[in-house]
């Protein structure tokens, strides 16, 4: 792993040499020993924080793979199983209908991603690109939804959902965050910063509003689409309070609610609980590490624009 | 203008307006209205004036929840304003392997609070790795009862909140740091300022607005704390039911077959006023700070 390699001074120096720098100017001296020491120290601190923030996941992964002959609470603790097995994962599937929960979470998160991108961009485009009576009021209304925390209103949202027959349905989980003020405002800023000329040319060419939105503007805000999509998916996948309130029967549970149920019922079997948490988090971590380059670029863009 | 043109904006806005009105704006006014009733899920209710608020004022559980929530804000917010800034400075330089470190430091953010809470419940057990570490380093003699002592339990929840939040605020700071002109640092360096001096007189002043933003965001998040309490302290709010936040209590009294909706709505309004008030206070503090 590169972390360990980089704490080796020779290698750290080599990698420093490889780093791009405006080197040719004679004023710049090559890195002094003090500079190398500083760089090594930097990596040592990074490695320490890495252990602090990733260690718990790795340790739990190890625990989830431990077999009958392994101890979970030993002094000193160890995380590489001596009797490795996948049995704990099988046990999770026996105790709770984990595939159903995963399916429910996937439906909720995917639908919420699509609706936030689609409805958020529609509203954001109308607010940023069309002049009409009521534009400012609609904008203020969306701002207001950002100021009112959902935790303040969830009791009466539950009443509304009950009257609409949405209790204990996945639609009931999705609808309150199907399009958030956050998504709308991000799209509004993104569309607002697009050049007007292309849009005006499209108007002269006789394009309808819908064509201008879908064919001219949408392809230019892919970064914002990525940010809104990733955050909507993550929020829906991780949310706990609302699904816990609105879902009453087990076959409709999302993964977070199901996991809490598993932990409540099998608190003593640490290996099984560990396996359950890994089922919930590993797909997300893998997807995130694949998309991370894109994510940090998009998040930066979104924040600058927003 | 053709009539179709007049309709277009509203067609585009329709889904978003429907969601905002039905699931946010109307429920807010309904919460206000319900707070003046003794509405129950099973039996309905009628107007009772300010009785709910009177009941709140004399309710021990309410004051316990409010006290815990404010303590949560006081402990968690300074940590979440300071630590992610240091973390951002740590991962800012473009040196080899940095994308890997950034992504790793963000991982606790993408995991759900339920997963993170369950992982820490395991780590903080009496015979768990954290206690082993503390004992091996001779920081404590006996294992600490992180999950069984009421006071420690609340601090365990705070630890998890901070641990999970670091990466999120780190990314906000990274964006802010990217906008600090490099010349400022160079000029300070030429003037002989060391790195600690430059941190206080260049970095801090240039990210001050971001620190306020992080302070407000983390304070609002702390006011709404729920999942970590539920997962770590359990559905019964720890020993004696003392480890509870305001949202925890709102859910407890307001849901279920015979939920006291009116009473829960009154408590929700108090939470709302606290949240808004806190935001205003933080903003004011920042302004005074700047003038000083």
XYZ file of C-alpha atoms in Angstrom:
598
model
C 0.000 0.000 0.000
C 1.293 3.399 -0.955
C 0.871 4.781 2.556
C 3.455 2.468 4.019
C 5.822 2.892 1.113
C 5.685 6.638 1.383
C 6.823 6.667 4.984
C 10.094 5.191 3.740
C 12.293 8.303 3.275
C 13.997 7.098 0.076
C 10.723 6.366 -1.639
C 9.121 9.525 -0.365
C 11.987 11.478 -1.875
C 11.595 9.638 -5.173
C 7.922 10.450 -5.317
C 8.625 14.049 -4.426
C 11.008 14.172 -7.366
C 8.266 12.877 -9.588
C 5.788 15.505 -8.443
C 5.215 18.280 -10.958
C 6.809 21.563 -9.981
C 8.000 24.668 -11.760
C 11.524 23.361 -11.252
C 13.699 24.855 -13.967
C 14.045 28.237 -12.376
C 17.517 28.475 -10.846
C 16.217 30.186 -7.684
C 14.467 27.010 -6.604
C 16.751 24.675 -4.751
C 16.160 20.907 -4.629
C 14.275 19.738 -1.544
C 16.387 20.007 1.561
C 16.578 17.175 4.144
C 14.281 19.238 6.358
C 11.737 19.283 3.515
C 11.933 15.526 3.135
C 11.459 15.040 6.871
C 8.438 17.307 6.706
C 6.958 15.287 3.851
C 7.519 12.025 5.724
C 5.869 13.477 8.814
C 2.941 14.585 6.621
C 2.397 11.004 5.460
C 2.706 9.676 9.003
C -0.087 12.007 10.138
C -2.179 11.060 7.092
C -1.706 7.379 7.896
C -2.746 7.957 11.523
C -5.962 9.720 10.444
C -6.559 6.928 7.933
C -6.440 4.354 10.732
C -8.821 6.477 12.783
C -11.402 6.929 10.002
C -11.108 3.689 7.997
C -9.945 1.392 10.812
C -13.437 0.851 12.249
C -14.736 -0.336 8.859
C -11.773 -2.663 8.301
C -12.022 -4.044 11.831
C -15.755 -4.724 11.385
C -15.101 -6.377 8.019
C -12.610 -8.680 9.776
C -15.150 -9.454 12.479
C -17.825 -10.290 9.921
C -15.504 -12.955 8.457
C -14.641 -14.580 11.799
C -15.631 -18.204 12.327
C -16.692 -20.238 15.360
C -13.127 -20.719 16.578
C -12.460 -16.969 16.516
C -12.993 -14.714 19.478
C -14.656 -11.352 18.984
C -13.542 -9.703 22.204
C -9.957 -10.687 22.877
C -7.103 -8.801 24.477
C -5.251 -7.813 22.365
C -7.894 -7.561 19.628
C -7.131 -8.916 16.161
C -9.078 -8.433 12.965
C -7.662 -11.003 10.539
C -9.838 -14.073 11.135
C -8.000 -17.279 12.066
C -11.008 -19.366 11.092
C -12.383 -17.360 8.133
C -15.912 -18.044 6.937
C -18.776 -16.460 4.999
C -21.297 -18.152 7.265
C -22.207 -14.913 9.085
C -23.456 -13.395 5.842
C -25.596 -16.471 5.195
C -26.956 -16.167 8.746
C -28.002 -12.546 8.147
C -30.062 -13.719 5.163
C -31.655 -16.440 7.316
C -32.610 -14.080 10.149
C -33.925 -11.142 8.119
C -35.124 -10.984 4.485
C -32.037 -8.972 3.637
C -32.509 -9.242 -0.143
C -35.973 -7.735 0.177
C -34.546 -4.877 2.260
C -31.787 -4.275 -0.285
C -34.401 -4.299 -3.061
C -36.557 -1.787 -1.173
C -33.588 0.493 -0.505
C -32.555 0.268 -4.166
C -36.050 1.204 -5.337
C -36.288 4.132 -2.911
C -32.803 5.446 -3.696
C -33.056 5.013 -7.477
C -36.487 6.597 -7.807
C -35.459 9.454 -5.525
C -32.349 10.062 -7.650
C -34.359 10.181 -10.882
C -37.132 12.411 -9.506
C -34.664 14.831 -7.914
C -32.737 15.215 -11.176
C -35.837 15.415 -13.375
C -38.245 17.515 -11.285
C -35.406 19.532 -9.712
C -34.037 20.524 -13.118
C -37.489 21.296 -14.507
C -38.243 23.656 -11.639
C -34.723 25.067 -11.570
C -34.844 25.767 -15.300
C -38.214 27.535 -15.115
C -36.972 29.692 -12.226
C -33.682 30.573 -13.914
C -34.755 30.899 -17.541
C -38.391 31.984 -17.774
C -39.908 35.319 -16.836
C -43.414 34.960 -15.502
C -45.636 36.331 -12.797
C -45.025 34.352 -9.603
C -41.403 33.422 -10.273
C -40.118 35.184 -7.155
C -42.873 33.728 -4.965
C -42.165 30.188 -6.168
C -38.463 30.736 -5.422
C -39.248 31.932 -1.895
C -41.477 28.931 -1.325
C -38.620 26.551 -2.174
C -36.279 28.529 0.082
C -38.802 28.122 2.893
C -38.699 24.327 2.568
C -34.952 24.561 3.265
C -35.492 26.583 6.432
C -38.076 24.187 7.884
C -36.218 21.062 9.089
C -38.049 17.837 8.281
C -37.525 16.790 11.922
C -39.884 19.624 12.936
C -42.764 18.565 10.676
C -42.499 14.774 10.394
C -45.366 14.179 12.818
C -47.822 16.086 10.662
C -46.282 14.746 7.433
C -47.160 11.354 8.870
C -50.797 12.480 9.290
C -50.837 13.713 5.687
C -49.340 10.446 4.466
C -51.963 8.552 6.415
C -54.771 10.516 4.777
C -53.240 9.923 1.347
C -52.947 6.185 2.008
C -49.154 6.307 1.813
C -48.374 4.722 5.184
C -46.386 1.481 4.880
C -45.631 2.011 1.186
C -42.342 2.774 -0.535
C -44.037 5.716 -2.263
C -44.654 7.117 1.209
C -40.930 6.875 1.942
C -39.950 8.541 -1.335
C -42.463 11.364 -1.801
C -41.423 13.894 0.891
C -37.867 14.008 -0.540
C -38.773 13.256 -4.173
C -37.592 16.738 -5.090
C -35.802 18.775 -2.417
C -35.219 22.507 -2.211
C -31.515 21.710 -2.301
C -31.810 20.044 -5.748
C -33.981 22.845 -7.141
C -31.642 25.615 -5.976
C -28.525 23.832 -7.249
C -30.117 23.495 -10.696
C -31.376 27.077 -10.611
C -27.830 28.391 -10.020
C -26.368 26.067 -12.652
C -28.900 27.110 -15.324
C -28.565 30.750 -14.288
C -24.833 30.735 -15.034
C -25.214 29.362 -18.583
C -24.508 31.704 -21.499
C -27.696 33.349 -22.763
C -26.589 33.436 -26.423
C -27.170 29.746 -27.208
C -30.577 29.900 -25.605
C -31.528 33.025 -27.560
C -30.395 31.410 -30.809
C -32.651 28.464 -30.012
C -35.570 30.855 -29.456
C -34.970 32.437 -32.854
C -34.826 28.969 -34.407
C -38.334 28.474 -33.053
C -37.492 25.961 -30.332
C -40.212 25.395 -27.747
C -39.546 25.882 -24.044
C -39.379 22.162 -23.585
C -36.775 21.769 -26.330
C -34.708 24.604 -24.881
C -34.770 22.973 -21.463
C -34.142 19.407 -22.511
C -31.896 19.738 -25.581
C -30.061 23.017 -25.038
C -29.693 23.515 -21.297
C -29.687 20.032 -19.763
C -26.575 18.746 -21.594
C -24.634 21.708 -20.166
C -25.212 20.949 -16.483
C -23.911 17.383 -16.218
C -21.770 18.271 -13.183
C -24.803 19.490 -11.256
C -26.760 16.409 -12.332
C -23.992 14.248 -10.882
C -23.935 16.119 -7.575
C -27.718 16.125 -7.182
C -27.862 12.456 -8.188
C -25.126 11.295 -5.818
C -26.489 13.238 -2.844
C -30.084 12.119 -3.489
C -29.026 8.484 -3.722
C -26.867 8.664 -0.603
C -29.521 10.483 1.402
C -32.260 8.019 0.438
C -30.044 4.965 1.035
C -28.924 6.198 4.479
C -32.108 7.823 5.808
C -33.493 6.313 8.998
C -36.039 8.500 10.846
C -38.677 8.808 8.108
C -38.634 5.193 6.818
C -38.784 4.045 10.440
C -41.911 6.161 11.012
C -43.783 5.483 7.798
C -43.031 1.776 7.301
C -44.840 -0.608 9.620
C -44.551 -4.100 8.159
C -41.275 -5.926 7.874
C -41.454 -6.784 4.182
C -41.432 -3.057 3.362
C -38.411 -2.122 5.510
C -35.500 -0.365 3.895
C -32.017 -1.630 4.724
C -31.290 0.843 7.546
C -34.545 0.028 9.352
C -34.024 -3.696 8.789
C -30.474 -3.505 10.074
C -31.546 -1.778 13.281
C -34.127 -4.539 13.694
C -31.411 -7.187 13.189
C -29.151 -5.504 15.731
C -31.972 -5.226 18.244
C -32.880 -8.896 17.950
C -29.363 -10.341 17.707
C -27.295 -7.904 19.720
C -25.276 -10.748 21.235
C -24.113 -12.230 17.957
C -21.515 -9.609 17.074
C -20.297 -11.440 13.973
C -23.774 -11.511 12.415
C -24.401 -7.813 13.175
C -20.992 -7.011 11.669
C -21.900 -8.966 8.527
C -25.181 -7.043 8.307
C -23.456 -3.667 8.464
C -20.969 -4.765 5.803
C -23.788 -5.805 3.463
C -25.222 -2.297 3.795
C -22.015 -0.351 3.409
C -19.642 -2.244 1.082
C -21.582 -1.592 -2.169
C -21.655 2.116 -1.317
C -17.916 2.261 -0.504
C -16.980 0.412 -3.712
C -19.187 2.680 -5.843
C -17.786 5.739 -4.086
C -14.132 4.809 -4.627
C -14.851 4.209 -8.320
C -16.632 7.569 -8.668
C -14.548 9.592 -6.196
C -12.510 11.562 -8.738
C -15.676 12.678 -10.429
C -17.406 13.307 -7.102
C -14.804 15.679 -5.661
C -14.653 17.604 -8.924
C -18.451 17.826 -9.093
C -18.798 18.756 -5.415
C -16.265 21.534 -5.878
C -18.068 22.841 -8.959
C -21.458 22.668 -7.297
C -20.255 24.504 -4.227
C -18.583 27.236 -6.240
C -21.654 27.718 -8.369
C -24.053 27.394 -5.445
C -48.367 35.366 -26.078
C -50.219 32.147 -26.631
C -51.941 30.664 -23.601
C -49.753 27.577 -23.821
C -46.746 29.802 -23.146
C -48.342 31.159 -20.013
C -48.850 27.649 -18.737
C -45.366 26.318 -19.504
C -43.571 27.609 -16.394
C -46.252 26.157 -14.177
C -46.135 22.795 -15.925
C -42.401 22.664 -15.305
C -42.831 23.747 -11.691
C -45.837 21.535 -10.951
C -44.143 18.414 -9.489
C -41.744 20.452 -7.335
C -44.507 22.774 -6.128
C -46.744 19.824 -5.282
C -44.060 18.132 -3.169
C -43.055 21.387 -1.462
C -46.644 22.317 -0.622
C -48.058 18.919 0.348
C -45.040 17.596 2.281
C -43.351 20.726 3.651
C -45.317 23.983 3.698
C -48.773 22.712 4.605
C -47.428 20.289 7.271
C -45.570 23.196 8.841
C -48.749 25.236 9.294
C -50.547 22.096 10.358
C -47.895 21.540 13.030
C -48.560 25.042 14.343
C -52.292 24.382 14.351
C -51.955 20.937 15.980
C -49.786 22.328 18.757
C -52.878 24.103 20.139
C -54.932 20.886 20.241
C -54.931 17.659 22.231
C -55.033 15.656 19.001
C -54.351 11.943 19.382
C -53.887 9.434 16.591
C -56.632 7.190 17.949
C -59.264 9.663 19.088
C -58.867 13.004 17.334
C -58.849 16.166 19.435
C -59.909 19.743 19.993
C -58.520 23.200 20.616
C -56.936 23.556 24.067
C -55.034 26.827 23.727
C -51.559 26.903 25.217
C -52.030 23.854 27.434
C -49.453 21.764 25.552
C -46.814 24.415 26.085
C -47.671 24.599 29.776
C -47.363 20.829 29.999
C -43.989 21.012 28.261
C -42.696 23.605 30.700
C -43.428 21.329 33.628
C -42.283 18.107 31.943
C -39.038 16.634 33.213
C -38.612 14.549 30.051
C -38.888 17.664 27.905
C -36.250 19.576 29.875
C -33.999 16.542 29.846
C -34.336 16.281 26.045
C -33.804 20.008 25.523
C -30.793 20.051 27.882
C -29.180 17.074 26.168
C -29.776 18.619 22.749
C -28.205 21.943 23.736
C -25.260 20.128 25.358
C -24.903 18.230 22.096
C -24.647 21.498 20.161
C -22.174 23.018 22.625
C -19.820 20.027 22.482
C -20.140 18.962 18.859
C -20.135 22.294 17.002
C -16.694 23.612 18.087
C -15.149 20.227 17.263
C -16.804 20.145 13.835
C -15.707 23.708 13.075
C -12.056 23.136 14.055
C -11.120 19.522 13.243
C -12.314 19.393 9.597
C -10.326 22.572 8.868
C -7.145 20.867 10.079
C -8.094 17.807 8.058
C -8.639 19.925 4.936
C -5.213 21.538 5.368
C -3.762 18.043 5.721
C -5.227 16.738 2.442
C -4.947 19.982 0.456
C -1.381 19.645 -0.941
C -1.229 17.914 -4.316
C 1.197 15.143 -3.353
C 1.117 11.456 -4.348
C -1.734 9.262 -3.034
C -3.775 12.277 -1.900
C -6.958 11.341 -3.835
C -6.901 8.035 -1.958
C -6.643 9.789 1.419
C -9.392 12.275 0.578
C -11.771 9.535 -0.481
C -10.947 7.465 2.598
C -11.544 10.368 4.949
C -14.936 10.876 3.304
C -16.025 7.246 3.737
C -17.732 7.702 7.155
C -19.950 10.331 5.491
C -21.315 7.996 2.826
C -22.106 5.211 5.314
C -25.490 5.513 6.989
C -25.695 6.556 10.636
C -27.248 3.185 11.454
C -24.195 1.342 10.076
C -21.758 3.734 11.737
C -23.661 3.561 15.033
C -23.671 -0.235 15.060
C -19.944 -0.353 14.255
C -19.164 1.952 17.187
C -21.468 0.072 19.548
C -19.205 -2.885 18.848
C -15.942 -0.920 19.222
C -17.049 0.748 22.474
C -18.177 -2.435 24.283
C -16.754 -3.089 27.725
C -14.265 -5.652 26.329
C -13.986 -3.953 22.927
C -10.949 -2.591 21.084
C -11.318 0.996 22.310
C -11.189 -0.054 25.935
C -8.273 -2.375 25.165
C -6.402 0.560 23.627
C -7.139 2.895 26.538
C -5.992 0.266 29.025
C -2.869 -0.661 27.067
C -1.856 2.994 26.868
C -2.551 3.143 30.628
C -5.019 6.002 30.185
C -7.547 4.101 32.293
C -7.197 1.235 34.765
C -10.667 -0.283 34.398
C -12.641 -0.447 31.122
C -14.915 2.577 30.695
C -18.664 1.829 30.554
C -19.207 3.762 27.299
C -22.542 2.089 26.592
C -23.990 1.501 30.041
C -23.354 4.749 31.914
C -25.918 7.449 31.080
C -23.506 10.386 30.880
C -20.798 8.504 29.002
C -23.421 7.169 26.613
C -24.357 10.685 25.529
C -20.689 11.487 24.929
C -20.294 8.247 22.965
C -23.097 9.443 20.667
C -21.319 12.801 20.272
C -18.083 11.005 19.420
C -19.882 9.136 16.633
C -21.526 12.328 15.322
C -18.147 14.069 15.127
C -16.390 11.040 13.630
C -19.002 10.718 10.882
C -19.154 14.465 10.183
C -15.425 15.204 9.775
C -15.239 14.318 6.069
C -18.358 16.255 5.107
C -17.131 19.566 6.519
C -13.603 18.803 5.276
C -14.897 18.966 1.689
C -16.596 22.319 2.384
C -13.310 23.686 3.753
C -11.374 22.275 0.782
C -13.513 24.341 -1.594
C -12.923 27.433 0.527
C -9.167 26.840 0.765
C -8.935 26.452 -3.003
C -10.157 30.046 -3.288
C -7.493 31.504 -0.947
C -4.987 33.295 -3.210
C -1.575 31.634 -3.030
C 0.111 35.064 -3.097
C -1.104 35.771 0.436
C 0.843 32.815 1.786
C 3.899 33.659 -0.300
C 3.890 37.271 0.860
C 3.631 36.170 4.483
C 6.443 33.703 3.944
C 8.670 36.409 2.485
C 7.916 38.485 5.587
C 9.288 35.605 7.642
C 6.030 34.181 8.978
C 6.278 30.500 9.990
C 3.586 27.997 9.141
C 1.777 28.384 12.484
C 1.810 32.165 12.151
C 0.501 31.887 8.591
C -2.283 29.578 9.770
C -3.528 32.215 12.232
C -3.024 35.340 10.131
C -3.691 34.109 6.575
C -5.688 30.867 6.589
C -8.134 31.594 9.426
C -9.168 35.095 8.244
C -9.700 33.881 4.681
C -11.900 30.919 5.673
C -13.818 32.773 8.402
C -17.080 32.939 6.383
C -16.793 29.200 5.749
C -16.245 28.594 9.466
C -19.536 30.382 10.118
C -21.259 28.275 7.470
C -19.865 25.076 9.009
C -20.877 26.310 12.461
C -24.468 26.954 11.363
C -24.763 23.703 9.398
C -23.328 21.559 12.192
C -25.426 23.348 14.828
C -28.642 22.743 12.880
C -27.618 19.106 12.352
C -26.855 18.712 16.072
C -30.258 20.168 17.023
C -31.872 17.421 14.932
C -29.791 14.551 16.316
C -31.760 11.312 16.340
C -30.338 8.228 14.588
C -27.132 7.969 16.620
C -29.106 8.237 19.880
C -31.593 5.596 18.767
C -28.930 3.170 17.529
C -26.335 3.619 20.285
C -28.491 4.248 23.360
C -31.292 2.001 22.091
C -35.053 2.453 21.643
C -35.470 3.006 25.394
C -32.934 5.879 25.500
C -30.313 4.182 27.658
C -30.401 3.371 31.359
C -33.343 5.142 33.007
C -34.370 6.601 29.635
C -32.109 9.616 30.146
C -30.134 9.561 26.880
C -32.629 11.312 24.639
C -32.687 14.247 22.243
C -35.634 16.442 21.336
C -36.340 14.600 18.076
C -36.082 11.305 19.971
C -38.771 12.423 22.420
C -40.953 13.936 19.679
C -40.946 10.610 17.883
C -41.553 8.688 21.102
C -44.633 10.667 22.169
C -45.955 11.424 18.679
C -45.876 8.050 16.950
C -47.384 4.698 17.667
C -51.002 3.618 17.912
C -51.984 6.275 20.456
C -49.487 8.983 19.550
C -50.060 12.350 21.280
C -49.830 14.342 18.065
C -50.759 17.709 19.581
C -48.195 17.479 22.362
C -45.496 16.293 19.918
C -46.349 19.171 17.578
C -45.861 21.683 20.411
C -42.434 20.208 21.111
C -41.618 20.340 17.386
C -42.378 24.064 17.363
C -40.055 24.620 20.321
C -37.355 22.757 18.385
C -38.009 24.977 15.366
C -37.691 28.154 17.423
C -34.459 26.860 19.007
C -33.018 26.063 15.579
C -33.863 29.437 14.080
C -32.697 31.225 17.235
C -29.374 29.427 17.228
C -28.754 30.352 13.596
C -29.449 34.012 14.335
C -27.204 34.015 17.426
C -24.310 32.424 15.542
C -24.647 34.974 12.757
C -24.684 37.837 15.251
C -21.640 36.472 17.101
C -19.745 36.353 13.855
C -20.627 39.932 13.003
C -19.459 41.218 16.385
C -16.307 39.171 16.044
C -15.531 40.886 12.794
C -16.165 44.375 14.082
C -13.941 43.762 17.103
